[in-house]
Amino acid sequence: MRRHPIIQMVVIGAIASAIGIVLALWINWFPADAAKQDQPIDTLYDVLMIVSIPIFVLVMTVILYSVWAFRMRPGQENEDGPPVHGNTRLEVFWTAIPAILLVSLCSYAYAVLNDIETKHDNELVVKVQAVQFAWTFSYPQADGRAVVSSQLYLPKDQPVRFDIQSEDVLHDFWVPAFRVKIDAVPGMTTRLRVTPTKLGSYPVVCAELCGLGHSVMRSTAHVLTPAAFNRWLASKQAPAPAAGGGGGEARQLSQAQLVALGRATFTGDGGCGACHTLADAGTSGTTGPDLDRVLTGQSEDELRTDIVDPNARIASGYAANIMPPNFGQTLSGQQLDGLVAYLATVSK
Ligand code: CUA
């Protein structure tokens, strides 16, 4: 007993769609859920999949079924199928349904975008500066100065607005755990809004091919408790040695403490290990010179210049403008002193 081909196609299509939707919802597609913006975006993604899968499966079922069921058989080589005439009702139907679907999904997506970009009065403004191949985050302060960092620090449950700029080419600021991303475009400021909701550290990624160092243009977003965030901000605000004693950063460090700070900076704030191999620090980057080989015999002054003015002299076999030129700004004076002390120590 043979059923009508259309009924067979519908049955096969319905079963395949159901399997596809179950699989799509069962797989966990998303990284950590660390911002208020995540839920609406994830739900939108799920809805898009639920709507798209049956359409894809239906088209594939009709094609594959037809290839199999209506294939040419021996003796039919010179035959032609029956002529096909227009069917107005069918055409209206297959134009109207996709149009309704598209308009509904676009309206829904617009509503989600509007929702996640809602302005808040108490926004924390963070300036994001992209340069080949590093991120710089600045926190404008009441006194007109700014706290500058190469890693992103955010207080939990605080609405944040990122003002994103590029100094050279197109980059793209992306924190997968916050879901949102936007291009950094030379000559203009783009904006993103996020409210982090979960303590932790999450990758910051450049999502636009921007040159040789694109793959290492990464940083880390740290979501802290508001108290810890304020402590971090205060520690970065502390000016260079102030008369009458000052914050933690101003105090004198012993040589051993300086070397320890340098090692921590190498693997942490400075992010040096992403590009440089250094056995002592346990890093194995290959974008820049292997420090286990090139450091020997360098003076502290030469090491310092190599960090703050990387284009001053380029190791043979490496191109200029790969190492970010702004470590002199993004690292504190003490971190820089530490790095130089550390590198001088390990190179001996
Ligand atoms: Cu910046 Cu890719």
Coordinates of C-alpha atoms and ligand atoms in Angstrom, one line a residue:
M1 CA 0.0 0.0 0.0
R2 CA 1.6 3.3 -1.1
R3 CA 0.6 6.6 0.5
H4 CA 0.4 9.8 -1.5
P5 CA 3.9 11.4 -1.9
I6 CA 2.9 14.7 -0.3
I7 CA 1.7 12.9 2.8
Q8 CA 4.9 10.9 2.9
M9 CA 7.0 14.1 2.6
V10 CA 5.0 15.8 5.4
V11 CA 5.4 12.9 7.7
I12 CA 9.2 12.5 7.1
G13 CA 9.6 16.3 7.3
A14 CA 7.7 16.5 10.6
I15 CA 9.7 13.7 12.2
A16 CA 13.0 15.2 11.0
S17 CA 12.0 18.7 12.2
A18 CA 11.1 17.4 15.6
I19 CA 14.5 15.6 16.0
G20 CA 16.3 18.8 14.7
I21 CA 14.5 21.1 17.2
V22 CA 15.1 18.7 20.1
L23 CA 18.8 18.5 19.2
A24 CA 19.1 22.2 18.8
L25 CA 17.6 23.0 22.1
W26 CA 19.4 20.2 23.9
I27 CA 22.9 21.3 22.8
N28 CA 24.2 24.1 25.0
W29 CA 25.4 26.6 22.4
F30 CA 26.4 29.5 24.7
P31 CA 29.3 30.4 26.9
A32 CA 28.8 31.5 30.5
D33 CA 25.8 33.6 31.2
A34 CA 27.3 36.7 32.8
A35 CA 25.1 39.7 32.0
K36 CA 21.5 40.8 32.1
Q37 CA 21.5 41.0 28.3
D38 CA 22.2 37.2 27.9
Q39 CA 18.7 35.8 28.6
P40 CA 16.8 37.8 26.0
I41 CA 19.5 37.2 23.4
D42 CA 19.7 33.4 24.1
T43 CA 15.9 33.1 23.9
L44 CA 15.9 35.0 20.6
Y45 CA 18.5 32.6 19.3
D46 CA 16.4 29.6 20.4
V47 CA 13.2 31.0 18.8
L48 CA 15.1 31.6 15.5
M49 CA 16.3 28.0 15.5
I50 CA 12.8 26.6 16.3
V51 CA 11.4 28.6 13.3
S52 CA 14.3 28.0 10.9
I53 CA 14.8 24.2 11.4
P54 CA 11.4 23.1 10.0
I55 CA 11.8 25.4 7.0
F56 CA 15.3 24.0 6.2
V57 CA 14.1 20.4 6.9
L58 CA 10.9 20.8 4.7
V59 CA 13.0 22.1 1.7
M60 CA 15.6 19.3 2.1
T61 CA 12.8 16.7 2.5
V62 CA 11.1 17.8 -0.7
I63 CA 14.4 17.9 -2.7
L64 CA 15.7 14.5 -1.4
Y65 CA 12.3 12.8 -1.7
S66 CA 11.9 14.0 -5.2
V67 CA 15.4 13.0 -6.3
W68 CA 14.6 9.5 -4.9
A69 CA 10.9 9.0 -5.8
F70 CA 10.7 10.7 -9.1
R71 CA 14.1 9.7 -10.6
M72 CA 14.3 8.8 -14.2
R73 CA 14.0 5.0 -14.8
P74 CA 15.4 3.0 -17.7
G75 CA 13.3 3.6 -20.9
Q76 CA 12.2 7.1 -19.8
E77 CA 15.3 8.9 -21.3
N78 CA 13.3 10.7 -24.0
E79 CA 10.1 11.4 -22.0
D80 CA 9.2 14.8 -20.7
G81 CA 7.1 15.4 -17.6
P82 CA 3.6 16.9 -17.8
P83 CA 3.6 20.7 -18.4
V84 CA 3.3 22.9 -15.2
H85 CA 0.9 25.8 -15.2
G86 CA 0.8 28.7 -12.7
N87 CA -1.1 28.3 -9.5
T88 CA -2.2 31.7 -8.2
R89 CA -3.4 30.4 -4.9
L90 CA -0.2 28.5 -4.2
E91 CA 1.9 31.5 -5.1
V92 CA 0.0 33.9 -2.9
F93 CA 0.3 31.4 -0.1
W94 CA 4.1 30.8 -0.4
T95 CA 4.7 34.6 -0.6
A96 CA 2.5 35.5 2.3
I97 CA 3.7 32.9 4.8
P98 CA 7.5 33.9 4.5
A99 CA 6.5 37.6 4.6
I100 CA 4.5 37.2 7.8
L101 CA 7.3 35.1 9.3
L102 CA 10.0 37.6 8.4
V103 CA 8.1 40.6 9.7
S104 CA 7.3 38.9 13.0
L105 CA 10.9 37.8 13.6
C106 CA 12.3 41.2 12.7
S107 CA 9.8 42.9 15.0
Y108 CA 10.7 40.5 17.8
A109 CA 14.5 41.0 17.2
Y110 CA 14.0 44.8 17.2
A111 CA 12.1 44.6 20.5
V112 CA 15.0 42.5 22.0
L113 CA 17.6 45.0 20.7
N114 CA 15.6 47.9 22.2
D115 CA 15.3 46.1 25.5
I116 CA 19.0 45.2 25.9
E117 CA 20.1 48.7 24.9
T118 CA 17.9 50.5 27.4
K119 CA 19.7 53.5 28.9
H120 CA 20.2 53.8 32.6
D121 CA 20.7 57.0 34.6
N122 CA 23.5 55.5 36.7
E123 CA 25.6 54.1 33.9
L124 CA 29.3 53.6 34.4
V125 CA 31.1 54.8 31.3
V126 CA 34.1 52.8 30.1
K127 CA 36.1 54.0 27.1
V128 CA 37.4 51.2 25.0
Q129 CA 40.3 52.0 22.8
A130 CA 41.3 49.5 20.1
V131 CA 44.8 49.6 18.5
Q132 CA 46.7 46.9 16.6
F133 CA 46.8 44.6 18.7
A134 CA 45.6 45.5 22.2
W135 CA 42.6 46.8 24.1
T136 CA 42.8 49.8 26.5
F137 CA 40.0 50.5 28.9
S138 CA 39.7 53.9 30.6
Y139 CA 37.5 55.0 33.4
P140 CA 36.9 58.7 33.4
Q141 CA 37.2 60.2 36.9
A142 CA 35.5 63.2 38.5
D143 CA 38.8 65.1 38.5
G144 CA 39.0 64.9 34.7
R145 CA 41.7 62.3 34.7
A146 CA 41.2 58.7 33.8
V147 CA 42.1 55.4 35.2
V148 CA 43.7 53.3 32.4
S149 CA 43.9 49.5 32.3
S150 CA 44.8 46.8 29.8
Q151 CA 42.2 44.5 31.4
L152 CA 38.5 45.3 31.9
Y153 CA 37.2 45.5 35.4
L154 CA 33.4 45.9 36.0
P155 CA 31.3 46.0 39.2
K156 CA 28.5 43.4 39.4
D157 CA 24.9 44.6 38.8
Q158 CA 26.1 48.0 37.6
P159 CA 24.8 49.1 34.1
V160 CA 27.8 49.9 32.0
R161 CA 28.1 51.9 28.7
F162 CA 31.1 51.2 26.5
D163 CA 32.3 54.0 24.2
I164 CA 34.4 52.2 21.7
Q165 CA 37.0 53.8 19.4
S166 CA 39.7 52.6 17.1
E167 CA 43.1 54.3 16.6
D168 CA 43.9 52.5 13.3
V169 CA 41.8 49.9 11.5
L170 CA 38.5 48.1 12.1
H171 CA 38.4 46.0 15.2
D172 CA 35.4 44.4 17.0
F173 CA 34.9 44.5 20.7
W174 CA 33.3 41.2 21.8
V175 CA 32.8 39.7 25.3
P176 CA 31.1 36.3 24.5
A177 CA 29.9 35.9 28.0
F178 CA 27.9 39.2 27.7
R179 CA 26.8 38.1 24.2
V180 CA 27.0 41.6 22.7
K181 CA 29.6 42.8 20.2
I182 CA 30.2 45.8 18.0
D183 CA 32.8 47.1 15.6
A184 CA 35.4 49.6 16.6
V185 CA 35.5 52.0 13.7
P186 CA 38.2 54.6 13.1
G187 CA 36.8 58.1 13.2
M188 CA 33.7 57.3 15.2
T189 CA 32.5 56.2 18.6
T190 CA 30.3 53.1 18.8
R191 CA 28.3 52.1 21.9
L192 CA 27.3 49.0 23.8
R193 CA 25.4 48.6 27.0
V194 CA 25.8 45.7 29.4
T195 CA 24.9 44.9 33.0
P196 CA 27.2 42.2 34.3
T197 CA 25.4 39.9 36.7
K198 CA 27.9 37.2 37.6
L199 CA 31.3 37.4 39.3
G200 CA 34.1 35.9 37.3
S201 CA 36.7 36.4 34.6
Y202 CA 35.6 36.3 30.9
P203 CA 37.5 36.6 27.7
V204 CA 37.5 39.8 25.7
V205 CA 38.0 39.0 22.0
C206 CA 38.7 41.0 18.8
A207 CA 36.1 39.7 16.3
E208 CA 37.3 41.5 13.2
L209 CA 40.4 40.4 11.2
C210 CA 42.6 43.4 11.8
G211 CA 46.1 42.3 10.9
L212 CA 48.9 39.8 11.9
G213 CA 48.3 40.0 15.6
H214 CA 44.5 39.7 15.4
S215 CA 44.4 36.3 17.0
V216 CA 46.2 37.6 20.1
M217 CA 44.2 40.8 20.5
R218 CA 42.5 39.5 23.6
S219 CA 42.0 40.7 27.1
T220 CA 40.0 39.6 30.2
A221 CA 36.8 41.1 31.7
H222 CA 36.7 40.8 35.5
V223 CA 33.4 41.2 37.1
L224 CA 34.0 42.1 40.8
T225 CA 31.8 43.0 43.7
P226 CA 31.2 46.7 43.9
A227 CA 33.5 46.9 46.9
A228 CA 36.3 45.1 45.2
F229 CA 35.8 47.2 42.1
N230 CA 36.1 50.4 44.1
R231 CA 39.3 49.1 45.8
W232 CA 40.8 48.3 42.3
L233 CA 39.8 51.8 41.1
A234 CA 41.4 53.4 44.2
S235 CA 44.6 51.4 43.8
K236 CA 44.9 52.6 40.1
Q237 CA 44.1 56.2 41.1
A238 CA 46.9 56.4 43.7
P239 CA 49.3 58.9 42.2
A240 CA 53.0 58.4 42.0
P241 CA 54.8 58.8 45.4
A242 CA 52.9 61.6 47.2
A243 CA 54.4 63.6 50.0
G244 CA 53.3 62.3 53.4
G245 CA 52.7 58.8 52.3
G246 CA 49.9 57.6 50.1
G247 CA 48.1 54.6 48.7
G248 CA 49.4 51.0 48.3
E249 CA 51.0 51.6 44.9
A250 CA 53.3 54.4 46.2
R251 CA 55.1 52.3 48.8
Q252 CA 58.6 51.1 48.1
L253 CA 59.0 47.4 47.1
S254 CA 61.9 45.2 47.8
Q255 CA 63.8 43.8 44.8
A256 CA 62.1 40.4 45.5
Q257 CA 58.7 42.0 45.6
L258 CA 59.4 43.9 42.4
V259 CA 60.4 40.7 40.6
A260 CA 57.3 38.9 41.9
L261 CA 55.1 41.8 40.7
G262 CA 56.9 41.7 37.3
R263 CA 56.3 38.0 36.9
A264 CA 52.6 38.5 37.8
T265 CA 52.4 41.3 35.3
F266 CA 54.0 39.2 32.6
T267 CA 51.3 36.5 32.9
G268 CA 48.4 38.8 34.0
D269 CA 47.8 42.5 33.4
G270 CA 50.5 42.8 30.7
G271 CA 49.4 39.7 28.9
C272 CA 53.0 39.3 27.6
G273 CA 52.8 35.5 27.6
A274 CA 50.1 35.5 24.9
C275 CA 52.8 36.4 22.4
H276 CA 56.1 35.5 24.0
T277 CA 57.6 32.2 25.2
L278 CA 59.3 32.4 28.5
A279 CA 59.9 29.1 30.4
D280 CA 60.2 30.8 33.8
A281 CA 56.6 32.2 33.4
G282 CA 55.3 29.0 31.8
T283 CA 54.2 30.8 28.7
S284 CA 54.5 29.6 25.1
G285 CA 53.3 32.3 22.7
T286 CA 54.9 32.4 19.3
T287 CA 53.7 35.7 17.8
G288 CA 56.7 37.6 19.2
P289 CA 60.4 36.6 19.8
D290 CA 61.1 33.7 22.2
L291 CA 62.3 35.5 25.3
D292 CA 64.3 32.5 26.5
R293 CA 66.6 33.2 23.6
V294 CA 66.7 36.9 23.0
L295 CA 66.9 38.3 26.5
T296 CA 70.4 37.2 27.3
G297 CA 72.8 40.1 27.7
Q298 CA 70.2 42.8 27.5
S299 CA 70.6 45.8 29.9
E300 CA 67.7 47.0 32.1
D301 CA 67.5 50.1 29.9
E302 CA 67.3 48.1 26.7
L303 CA 64.5 45.9 28.3
R304 CA 62.5 48.9 29.3
T305 CA 62.8 50.5 25.8
D306 CA 61.7 47.2 24.3
I307 CA 58.5 47.2 26.4
V308 CA 57.5 50.9 26.1
D309 CA 58.8 51.6 22.6
P310 CA 58.6 48.2 20.8
N311 CA 59.3 49.6 17.4
A312 CA 62.6 51.1 18.4
R313 CA 64.5 48.0 17.6
I314 CA 62.9 44.9 16.0
A315 CA 64.2 41.4 16.5
S316 CA 65.4 39.9 13.2
G317 CA 62.7 37.8 11.5
Y318 CA 59.9 39.9 13.1
A319 CA 57.8 42.7 11.6
A320 CA 57.3 46.2 13.2
N321 CA 53.9 47.3 14.6
I322 CA 52.9 43.9 15.9
M323 CA 53.6 44.6 19.6
P324 CA 51.2 47.1 21.1
P325 CA 53.0 50.5 21.6
N326 CA 51.0 51.5 24.7
F327 CA 52.4 49.5 27.5
G328 CA 53.9 52.7 28.9
Q329 CA 50.4 53.9 29.4
T330 CA 48.5 50.8 30.3
L331 CA 50.9 49.5 33.0
S332 CA 51.6 51.4 36.2
G333 CA 55.1 52.7 36.7
Q334 CA 55.6 50.0 39.3
Q335 CA 54.4 47.2 37.1
L336 CA 56.8 48.4 34.5
D337 CA 59.7 48.5 37.0
G338 CA 58.7 45.0 38.1
L339 CA 58.7 43.7 34.5
V340 CA 62.1 45.1 33.8
A341 CA 63.4 43.7 37.1
Y342 CA 61.8 40.3 36.4
L343 CA 63.1 40.0 32.9
A344 CA 66.6 41.1 33.9
T345 CA 66.6 38.4 36.6
V346 CA 65.4 35.5 34.4
S347 CA 67.8 36.5 31.6
K348 CA 70.8 36.0 33.8
Ligands
CUA1 CU1 41.7 43.8 16.4 CU2 41.2 41.7 15.3

